[in-house]
C-alpha positions as protocol buffer text, in pm:
chain_id: "A"
residue {
  index: 1
  type: MET
  ca { x: -2155 y: -6426 z: -7424 }
}
residue {
  index: 2
  type: LEU
  ca { x: -2041 y: -6795 z: -7325 }
}
residue {
  index: 3
  type: PHE
  ca { x: -2225 y: -7066 z: -7195 }
}
residue {
  index: 4
  type: GLU
  ca { x: -2097 y: -7373 z: -7068 }
}
residue {
  index: 5
  type: LEU
  ca { x: -2364 y: -7653 z: -7002 }
}
residue {
  index: 6
  type: SER
  ca { x: -2158 y: -7954 z: -6871 }
}
residue {
  index: 7
  type: HIS
  ca { x: -1908 y: -8053 z: -7154 }
}
residue {
  index: 8
  type: LEU
  ca { x: -2106 y: -7835 z: -7407 }
}
residue {
  index: 9
  type: ILE
  ca { x: -1953 y: -7499 z: -7479 }
}
residue {
  index: 10
  type: VAL
  ca { x: -2207 y: -7240 z: -7643 }
}
residue {
  index: 11
  type: ILE
  ca { x: -2074 y: -6915 z: -7770 }
}
residue {
  index: 12
  type: ASP
  ca { x: -2374 y: -6674 z: -7846 }
}
residue {
  index: 13
  type: LYS
  ca { x: -2318 y: -6339 z: -8039 }
}
residue {
  index: 14
  type: VAL
  ca { x: -1936 y: -6367 z: -8142 }
}
residue {
  index: 15
  type: SER
  ca { x: -1786 y: -6034 z: -8241 }
}
residue {
  index: 16
  type: LEU
  ca { x: -1606 y: -6076 z: -8565 }
}
residue {
  index: 17
  type: ASP
  ca { x: -1344 y: -5847 z: -8670 }
}
residue {
  index: 18
  type: LEU
  ca { x: -1458 y: -5821 z: -9059 }
}
residue {
  index: 19
  type: SER
  ca { x: -1294 y: -5580 z: -9309 }
}
residue {
  index: 20
  type: VAL
  ca { x: -1349 y: -5489 z: -9661 }
}
residue {
  index: 21
  type: ASP
  ca { x: -1015 y: -5558 z: -9774 }
}
residue {
  index: 22
  type: GLU
  ca { x: -1020 y: -5950 z: -9622 }
}
residue {
  index: 23
  type: SER
  ca { x: -1383 y: -6004 z: -9801 }
}
residue {
  index: 24
  type: LEU
  ca { x: -1228 y: -5916 z: -10149 }
}
residue {
  index: 25
  type: LYS
  ca { x: -1005 y: -6202 z: -10070 }
}
residue {
  index: 26
  type: ILE
  ca { x: -1337 y: -6460 z: -10072 }
}
residue {
  index: 27
  type: GLY
  ca { x: -1495 y: -6623 z: -10409 }
}
residue {
  index: 28
  type: GLN
  ca { x: -1507 y: -6351 z: -10674 }
}
residue {
  index: 29
  type: LEU
  ca { x: -1556 y: -6021 z: -10491 }
}
residue {
  index: 30
  type: GLY
  ca { x: -1217 y: -5925 z: -10556 }
}
residue {
  index: 31
  type: ARG
  ca { x: -1245 y: -5948 z: -10932 }
}
residue {
  index: 32
  type: ILE
  ca { x: -1543 y: -5701 z: -10952 }
}
residue {
  index: 33
  type: ALA
  ca { x: -1414 y: -5464 z: -10664 }
}
residue {
  index: 34
  type: ASP
  ca { x: -1333 y: -5193 z: -10863 }
}
residue {
  index: 35
  type: LYS
  ca { x: -1686 y: -5209 z: -11011 }
}
residue {
  index: 36
  type: VAL
  ca { x: -1858 y: -5212 z: -10712 }
}
residue {
  index: 37
  type: ASP
  ca { x: -1926 y: -4904 z: -10506 }
}
residue {
  index: 38
  type: ASN
  ca { x: -1993 y: -4868 z: -10116 }
}
residue {
  index: 39
  type: MET
  ca { x: -1849 y: -5179 z: -10015 }
}
residue {
  index: 40
  type: ASP
  ca { x: -1782 y: -5034 z: -9645 }
}
residue {
  index: 41
  type: LYS
  ca { x: -2159 y: -4952 z: -9667 }
}
residue {
  index: 42
  type: ARG
  ca { x: -2253 y: -5313 z: -9778 }
}
residue {
  index: 43
  type: LEU
  ca { x: -2014 y: -5474 z: -9523 }
}
residue {
  index: 44
  type: GLU
  ca { x: -2195 y: -5268 z: -9257 }
}
residue {
  index: 45
  type: GLU
  ca { x: -2515 y: -5433 z: -9356 }
}
residue {
  index: 46
  type: CYS
  ca { x: -2373 y: -5773 z: -9350 }
}
residue {
  index: 47
  type: LYS
  ca { x: -2258 y: -5703 z: -8968 }
}
residue {
  index: 48
  type: LYS
  ca { x: -2630 y: -5606 z: -8891 }
}
residue {
  index: 49
  type: LEU
  ca { x: -2753 y: -5884 z: -9057 }
}
residue {
  index: 50
  type: ILE
  ca { x: -2554 y: -6171 z: -8899 }
}
residue {
  index: 51
  type: LYS
  ca { x: -2573 y: -6344 z: -8579 }
}
residue {
  index: 52
  type: PRO
  ca { x: -2235 y: -6552 z: -8557 }
}
residue {
  index: 53
  type: THR
  ca { x: -2290 y: -6820 z: -8300 }
}
residue {
  index: 54
  type: ALA
  ca { x: -2117 y: -7167 z: -8216 }
}
residue {
  index: 55
  type: LEU
  ca { x: -2137 y: -7451 z: -8012 }
}
residue {
  index: 56
  type: TYR
  ca { x: -1850 y: -7731 z: -7958 }
}
residue {
  index: 57
  type: THR
  ca { x: -1741 y: -7962 z: -7729 }
}
residue {
  index: 58
  type: TYR
  ca { x: -1452 y: -8239 z: -7666 }
}
residue {
  index: 59
  type: THR
  ca { x: -1515 y: -8605 z: -7713 }
}
residue {
  index: 60
  type: LYS
  ca { x: -1257 y: -8893 z: -7629 }
}
residue {
  index: 61
  type: ILE
  ca { x: -1154 y: -9109 z: -7945 }
}
residue {
  index: 62
  type: GLU
  ca { x: -1231 y: -9446 z: -7793 }
}
residue {
  index: 63
  type: GLN
  ca { x: -1077 y: -9660 z: -8102 }
}
residue {
  index: 64
  type: VAL
  ca { x: -941 y: -9581 z: -8418 }
}
residue {
  index: 65
  type: SER
  ca { x: -1030 y: -9832 z: -8704 }
}
residue {
  index: 66
  type: LYS
  ca { x: -1007 y: -9870 z: -9105 }
}
residue {
  index: 67
  type: GLU
  ca { x: -1380 y: -9737 z: -9122 }
}
residue {
  index: 68
  type: GLY
  ca { x: -1293 y: -9408 z: -8892 }
}
residue {
  index: 69
  type: LEU
  ca { x: -1329 y: -9297 z: -8532 }
}
residue {
  index: 70
  type: LEU
  ca { x: -1544 y: -9470 z: -8234 }
}
residue {
  index: 71
  type: ILE
  ca { x: -1618 y: -9208 z: -7984 }
}
residue {
  index: 72
  type: ASP
  ca { x: -1846 y: -9171 z: -7697 }
}
residue {
  index: 73
  type: ASN
  ca { x: -2154 y: -9362 z: -7674 }
}
residue {
  index: 74
  type: ASN
  ca { x: -2070 y: -9611 z: -7948 }
}
residue {
  index: 75
  type: ARG
  ca { x: -2087 y: -9362 z: -8217 }
}
residue {
  index: 76
  type: LEU
  ca { x: -1883 y: -9446 z: -8519 }
}
residue {
  index: 77
  type: LEU
  ca { x: -1741 y: -9143 z: -8740 }
}
residue {
  index: 78
  type: LYS
  ca { x: -1731 y: -9317 z: -9068 }
}
residue {
  index: 79
  type: SER
  ca { x: -1450 y: -9182 z: -9286 }
}
residue {
  index: 80
  type: THR
  ca { x: -1130 y: -9327 z: -9384 }
}
residue {
  index: 81
  type: LYS
  ca { x: -976 y: -8977 z: -9400 }
}
residue {
  index: 82
  type: LEU
  ca { x: -1047 y: -8892 z: -9043 }
}
residue {
  index: 83
  type: ALA
  ca { x: -913 y: -9241 z: -8951 }
}
residue {
  index: 84
  type: GLU
  ca { x: -580 y: -9177 z: -9129 }
}
residue {
  index: 85
  type: GLN
  ca { x: -542 y: -8822 z: -9019 }
}
residue {
  index: 86
  type: LEU
  ca { x: -629 y: -8838 z: -8672 }
}
residue {
  index: 87
  type: SER
  ca { x: -493 y: -9197 z: -8586 }
}
residue {
  index: 88
  type: CYS
  ca { x: -244 y: -9060 z: -8350 }
}
residue {
  index: 89
  type: SER
  ca { x: -544 y: -8829 z: -8161 }
}
residue {
  index: 90
  type: THR
  ca { x: -704 y: -8896 z: -7828 }
}
residue {
  index: 91
  type: GLU
  ca { x: -951 y: -8660 z: -7858 }
}
residue {
  index: 92
  type: ILE
  ca { x: -1177 y: -8441 z: -8125 }
}
residue {
  index: 93
  type: ALA
  ca { x: -1383 y: -8130 z: -8103 }
}
residue {
  index: 94
  type: PRO
  ca { x: -1715 y: -8157 z: -8261 }
}
residue {
  index: 95
  type: TYR
  ca { x: -1890 y: -7801 z: -8358 }
}
residue {
  index: 96
  type: ILE
  ca { x: -2131 y: -7649 z: -8555 }
}
residue {
  index: 97
  type: ILE
  ca { x: -2155 y: -7277 z: -8634 }
}
residue {
  index: 98
  type: THR
  ca { x: -2400 y: -7037 z: -8793 }
}
residue {
  index: 99
  type: ILE
  ca { x: -2446 y: -6653 z: -8893 }
}
residue {
  index: 100
  type: GLY
  ca { x: -2822 y: -6709 z: -8836 }
}
residue {
  index: 101
  type: PRO
  ca { x: -3111 y: -6661 z: -9095 }
}
residue {
  index: 102
  type: ASP
  ca { x: -3134 y: -6282 z: -9165 }
}
residue {
  index: 103
  type: LEU
  ca { x: -2864 y: -6251 z: -9403 }
}
residue {
  index: 104
  type: GLU
  ca { x: -2997 y: -6522 z: -9623 }
}
residue {
  index: 105
  type: LYS
  ca { x: -3338 y: -6378 z: -9599 }
}
residue {
  index: 106
  type: ARG
  ca { x: -3220 y: -6036 z: -9688 }
}
residue {
  index: 107
  type: VAL
  ca { x: -3043 y: -6224 z: -10007 }
}
residue {
  index: 108
  type: THR
  ca { x: -3352 y: -6382 z: -10116 }
}
residue {
  index: 109
  type: SER
  ca { x: -3548 y: -6090 z: -10105 }
}
residue {
  index: 110
  type: ILE
  ca { x: -3349 y: -5864 z: -10287 }
}
residue {
  index: 111
  type: ALA
  ca { x: -3254 y: -6144 z: -10569 }
}
residue {
  index: 112
  type: THR
  ca { x: -3496 y: -6057 z: -10822 }
}
residue {
  index: 113
  type: ASP
  ca { x: -3482 y: -5680 z: -10816 }
}
residue {
  index: 114
  type: LYS
  ca { x: -3121 y: -5615 z: -10736 }
}
residue {
  index: 115
  type: ILE
  ca { x: -2912 y: -5910 z: -10828 }
}
residue {
  index: 116
  type: LEU
  ca { x: -2572 y: -5767 z: -10788 }
}
residue {
  index: 117
  type: ASP
  ca { x: -2637 y: -5654 z: -10460 }
}
residue {
  index: 118
  type: SER
  ca { x: -2797 y: -5992 z: -10354 }
}
residue {
  index: 119
  type: TRP
  ca { x: -2464 y: -6167 z: -10479 }
}
residue {
  index: 120
  type: ILE
  ca { x: -2247 y: -5934 z: -10298 }
}
residue {
  index: 121
  type: LEU
  ca { x: -2414 y: -5981 z: -9974 }
}
residue {
  index: 122
  type: ASP
  ca { x: -2425 y: -6363 z: -10018 }
}
residue {
  index: 123
  type: ASN
  ca { x: -2059 y: -6363 z: -10063 }
}
residue {
  index: 124
  type: LEU
  ca { x: -2000 y: -6120 z: -9754 }
}
residue {
  index: 125
  type: GLY
  ca { x: -2209 y: -6382 z: -9584 }
}
residue {
  index: 126
  type: THR
  ca { x: -1968 y: -6631 z: -9675 }
}
residue {
  index: 127
  type: TYR
  ca { x: -1674 y: -6450 z: -9573 }
}
residue {
  index: 128
  type: ALA
  ca { x: -1838 y: -6389 z: -9218 }
}
residue {
  index: 129
  type: LEU
  ca { x: -1911 y: -6771 z: -9182 }
}
residue {
  index: 130
  type: ARG
  ca { x: -1566 y: -6816 z: -9255 }
}
residue {
  index: 131
  type: THR
  ca { x: -1423 y: -6594 z: -9022 }
}
residue {
  index: 132
  type: LEU
  ca { x: -1636 y: -6754 z: -8751 }
}
residue {
  index: 133
  type: GLY
  ca { x: -1466 y: -7051 z: -8840 }
}
residue {
  index: 134
  type: LYS
  ca { x: -1162 y: -6924 z: -8773 }
}
residue {
  index: 135
  type: HIS
  ca { x: -1251 y: -6777 z: -8443 }
}
residue {
  index: 136
  type: ILE
  ca { x: -1363 y: -7120 z: -8291 }
}
residue {
  index: 137
  type: GLU
  ca { x: -1043 y: -7264 z: -8419 }
}
residue {
  index: 138
  type: GLU
  ca { x: -830 y: -7035 z: -8271 }
}
residue {
  index: 139
  type: ARG
  ca { x: -1033 y: -7040 z: -7933 }
}
residue {
  index: 140
  type: ILE
  ca { x: -972 y: -7442 z: -7942 }
}
residue {
  index: 141
  type: ARG
  ca { x: -627 y: -7417 z: -8010 }
}
residue {
  index: 142
  type: ASN
  ca { x: -554 y: -7184 z: -7735 }
}
residue {
  index: 143
  type: GLU
  ca { x: -744 y: -7446 z: -7482 }
}
residue {
  index: 144
  type: LYS
  ca { x: -609 y: -7721 z: -7637 }
}
residue {
  index: 145
  type: GLY
  ca { x: -249 y: -7650 z: -7783 }
}
residue {
  index: 146
  type: TRP
  ca { x: -354 y: -7849 z: -8081 }
}
residue {
  index: 147
  type: LYS
  ca { x: -218 y: -7756 z: -8443 }
}
residue {
  index: 148
  type: ILE
  ca { x: -575 y: -7796 z: -8587 }
}
residue {
  index: 149
  type: SER
  ca { x: -695 y: -7940 z: -8910 }
}
residue {
  index: 150
  type: ARG
  ca { x: -1081 y: -7933 z: -8978 }
}
residue {
  index: 151
  type: PHE
  ca { x: -1298 y: -8221 z: -9115 }
}
residue {
  index: 152
  type: ASN
  ca { x: -1685 y: -8169 z: -9266 }
}
residue {
  index: 153
  type: PRO
  ca { x: -1921 y: -8400 z: -9351 }
}
residue {
  index: 154
  type: GLY
  ca { x: -1988 y: -8407 z: -9745 }
}
residue {
  index: 155
  type: SER
  ca { x: -1694 y: -8177 z: -9808 }
}
residue {
  index: 156
  type: THR
  ca { x: -1493 y: -8479 z: -9928 }
}
residue {
  index: 157
  type: PRO
  ca { x: -1546 y: -8816 z: -10095 }
}
residue {
  index: 158
  type: THR
  ca { x: -1405 y: -8979 z: -9815 }
}
residue {
  index: 159
  type: TRP
  ca { x: -1692 y: -8848 z: -9553 }
}
residue {
  index: 160
  type: ASN
  ca { x: -2043 y: -8866 z: -9679 }
}
residue {
  index: 161
  type: LEU
  ca { x: -2281 y: -8571 z: -9606 }
}
residue {
  index: 162
  type: GLU
  ca { x: -2511 y: -8812 z: -9427 }
}
residue {
  index: 163
  type: GLU
  ca { x: -2282 y: -8832 z: -9146 }
}
residue {
  index: 164
  type: GLN
  ca { x: -2364 y: -8457 z: -9065 }
}
residue {
  index: 165
  type: GLU
  ca { x: -2656 y: -8648 z: -8870 }
}
residue {
  index: 166
  type: LYS
  ca { x: -2364 y: -8806 z: -8646 }
}
residue {
  index: 167
  type: ILE
  ca { x: -2230 y: -8456 z: -8569 }
}
residue {
  index: 168
  type: PHE
  ca { x: -2604 y: -8320 z: -8440 }
}
residue {
  index: 169
  type: GLY
  ca { x: -2639 y: -8656 z: -8249 }
}
residue {
  index: 170
  type: ILE
  ca { x: -2338 y: -8590 z: -8029 }
}
residue {
  index: 171
  type: PHE
  ca { x: -2515 y: -8252 z: -7916 }
}
residue {
  index: 172
  type: SER
  ca { x: -2862 y: -8375 z: -7983 }
}
residue {
  index: 173
  type: LYS
  ca { x: -3087 y: -8220 z: -8276 }
}
residue {
  index: 174
  type: GLU
  ca { x: -3313 y: -8043 z: -8016 }
}
residue {
  index: 175
  type: THR
  ca { x: -3003 y: -7890 z: -7809 }
}
residue {
  index: 176
  type: VAL
  ca { x: -2852 y: -7738 z: -8152 }
}
residue {
  index: 177
  type: GLN
  ca { x: -3178 y: -7602 z: -8242 }
}
residue {
  index: 178
  type: GLU
  ca { x: -3253 y: -7443 z: -7941 }
}
residue {
  index: 179
  type: LYS
  ca { x: -2905 y: -7316 z: -7849 }
}
residue {
  index: 180
  type: ILE
  ca { x: -2786 y: -7171 z: -8190 }
}
residue {
  index: 181
  type: GLY
  ca { x: -3087 y: -7214 z: -8414 }
}
residue {
  index: 182
  type: VAL
  ca { x: -2974 y: -7464 z: -8651 }
}
residue {
  index: 183
  type: ARG
  ca { x: -3166 y: -7760 z: -8779 }
}
residue {
  index: 184
  type: LEU
  ca { x: -3082 y: -8043 z: -9005 }
}
residue {
  index: 185
  type: THR
  ca { x: -3332 y: -8152 z: -9261 }
}
residue {
  index: 186
  type: ASP
  ca { x: -3422 y: -8511 z: -9405 }
}
residue {
  index: 187
  type: THR
  ca { x: -3158 y: -8465 z: -9688 }
}
residue {
  index: 188
  type: PHE
  ca { x: -2906 y: -8356 z: -9428 }
}
residue {
  index: 189
  type: MET
  ca { x: -2893 y: -8000 z: -9533 }
}
residue {
  index: 190
  type: MET
  ca { x: -2870 y: -7738 z: -9220 }
}
residue {
  index: 191
  type: ILE
  ca { x: -3093 y: -7426 z: -9210 }
}
residue {
  index: 192
  type: PRO
  ca { x: -2976 y: -7169 z: -9193 }
}
residue {
  index: 193
  type: LYS
  ca { x: -2772 y: -7256 z: -9517 }
}
residue {
  index: 194
  type: LYS
  ca { x: -2497 y: -7048 z: -9369 }
}
residue {
  index: 195
  type: SER
  ca { x: -2392 y: -7307 z: -9120 }
}
residue {
  index: 196
  type: VAL
  ca { x: -2092 y: -7548 z: -9082 }
}
residue {
  index: 197
  type: SER
  ca { x: -2054 y: -7846 z: -8880 }
}
residue {
  index: 198
  type: GLY
  ca { x: -1767 y: -8098 z: -8846 }
}
residue {
  index: 199
  type: VAL
  ca { x: -1493 y: -8183 z: -8649 }
}
residue {
  index: 200
  type: MET
  ca { x: -1169 y: -8030 z: -8560 }
}
residue {
  index: 201
  type: GLY
  ca { x: -853 y: -8223 z: -8420 }
}
residue {
  index: 202
  type: GLN
  ca { x: -455 y: -8216 z: -8422 }
}
residue {
  index: 203
  type: ALA
  ca { x: -414 y: -8432 z: -8743 }
}
residue {
  index: 204
  type: ILE
  ca { x: -104 y: -8601 z: -8875 }
}
residue {
  index: 205
  type: SER
  ca { x: -26 y: -8370 z: -9120 }
}
residue {
  index: 206
  type: ASP
  ca { x: -150 y: -8008 z: -9251 }
}
residue {
  index: 207
  type: TYR
  ca { x: -465 y: -8114 z: -9382 }
}
residue {
  index: 208
  type: HIS
  ca { x: -767 y: -7938 z: -9551 }
}
residue {
  index: 209
  type: ASN
  ca { x: -1057 y: -8046 z: -9707 }
}
residue {
  index: 210
  type: CYS
  ca { x: -1041 y: -7849 z: -10020 }
}
residue {
  index: 211
  type: ILE
  ca { x: -745 y: -8072 z: -10129 }
}
residue {
  index: 212
  type: GLU
  ca { x: -961 y: -8373 z: -10213 }
}
residue {
  index: 213
  type: CYS
  ca { x: -1254 y: -8169 z: -10347 }
}
residue {
  index: 214
  type: ARG
  ca { x: -1270 y: -8098 z: -10727 }
}
residue {
  index: 215
  type: LEU
  ca { x: -1563 y: -7904 z: -10708 }
}
residue {
  index: 216
  type: ALA
  ca { x: -1546 y: -7516 z: -10771 }
}
residue {
  index: 217
  type: CYS
  ca { x: -1731 y: -7314 z: -10513 }
}
residue {
  index: 218
  type: GLU
  ca { x: -1724 y: -7012 z: -10255 }
}
residue {
  index: 219
  type: TYR
  ca { x: -1576 y: -7202 z: -9961 }
}
residue {
  index: 220
  type: ARG
  ca { x: -1265 y: -7316 z: -10142 }
}
residue {
  index: 221
  type: GLN
  ca { x: -954 y: -7212 z: -9950 }
}
residue {
  index: 222
  type: MET
  ca { x: -673 y: -7417 z: -10092 }
}
residue {
  index: 223
  type: PRO
  ca { x: -636 y: -7582 z: -10439 }
}
residue {
  index: 224
  type: TYR
  ca { x: -726 y: -7923 z: -10559 }
}
residue {
  index: 225
  type: LYS
  ca { x: -415 y: -8212 z: -10547 }
}
residue {
  index: 226
  type: GLU
  ca { x: -456 y: -8444 z: -10809 }
}
């Protein structure tokens, strides 16, 4: 279901094409696949628990400086990497996506008695969230014809987590919570946890956050480059 409120685009109840084979490529799931029964059933549980929702908009880049990007309402997205990679762009697409709170609640509720089940379900949630990100990326690509790169606050040393507040500010925190049920804490963490915020744009090179991040995490999609 699609809602367009002036320049704000909200997509409610996104239909995701999720498969067991693709899920096994996420995190460590593939390494234990031969030891786990009923992955089809587990994925079906994941599908019932998630509520994939997204909002995004398009905003003009008013100025590119060494510090970052100056966008509408005199907001500065402070990141040298944004300034470098989007120096030739005139527009970006800020976005926030989530799969909702229900899967997270289920993961927590069974974590003590069913540790493996909890871990598998959590990884399937990560897979669903990543698939949602690709869905929105494809949508924006079709609308704008961009070769898209994604940038996320806190994912690299070049864009601090605190900048997440500016992404929420583009839409207003109240609007984000009302439309997709995501809120930002005082420590700049999103609730539900299976949520992502950032910007998409047409970069000067094929850029990905992961190449600058040393951490080993469930979201890694490309190897770190020294």
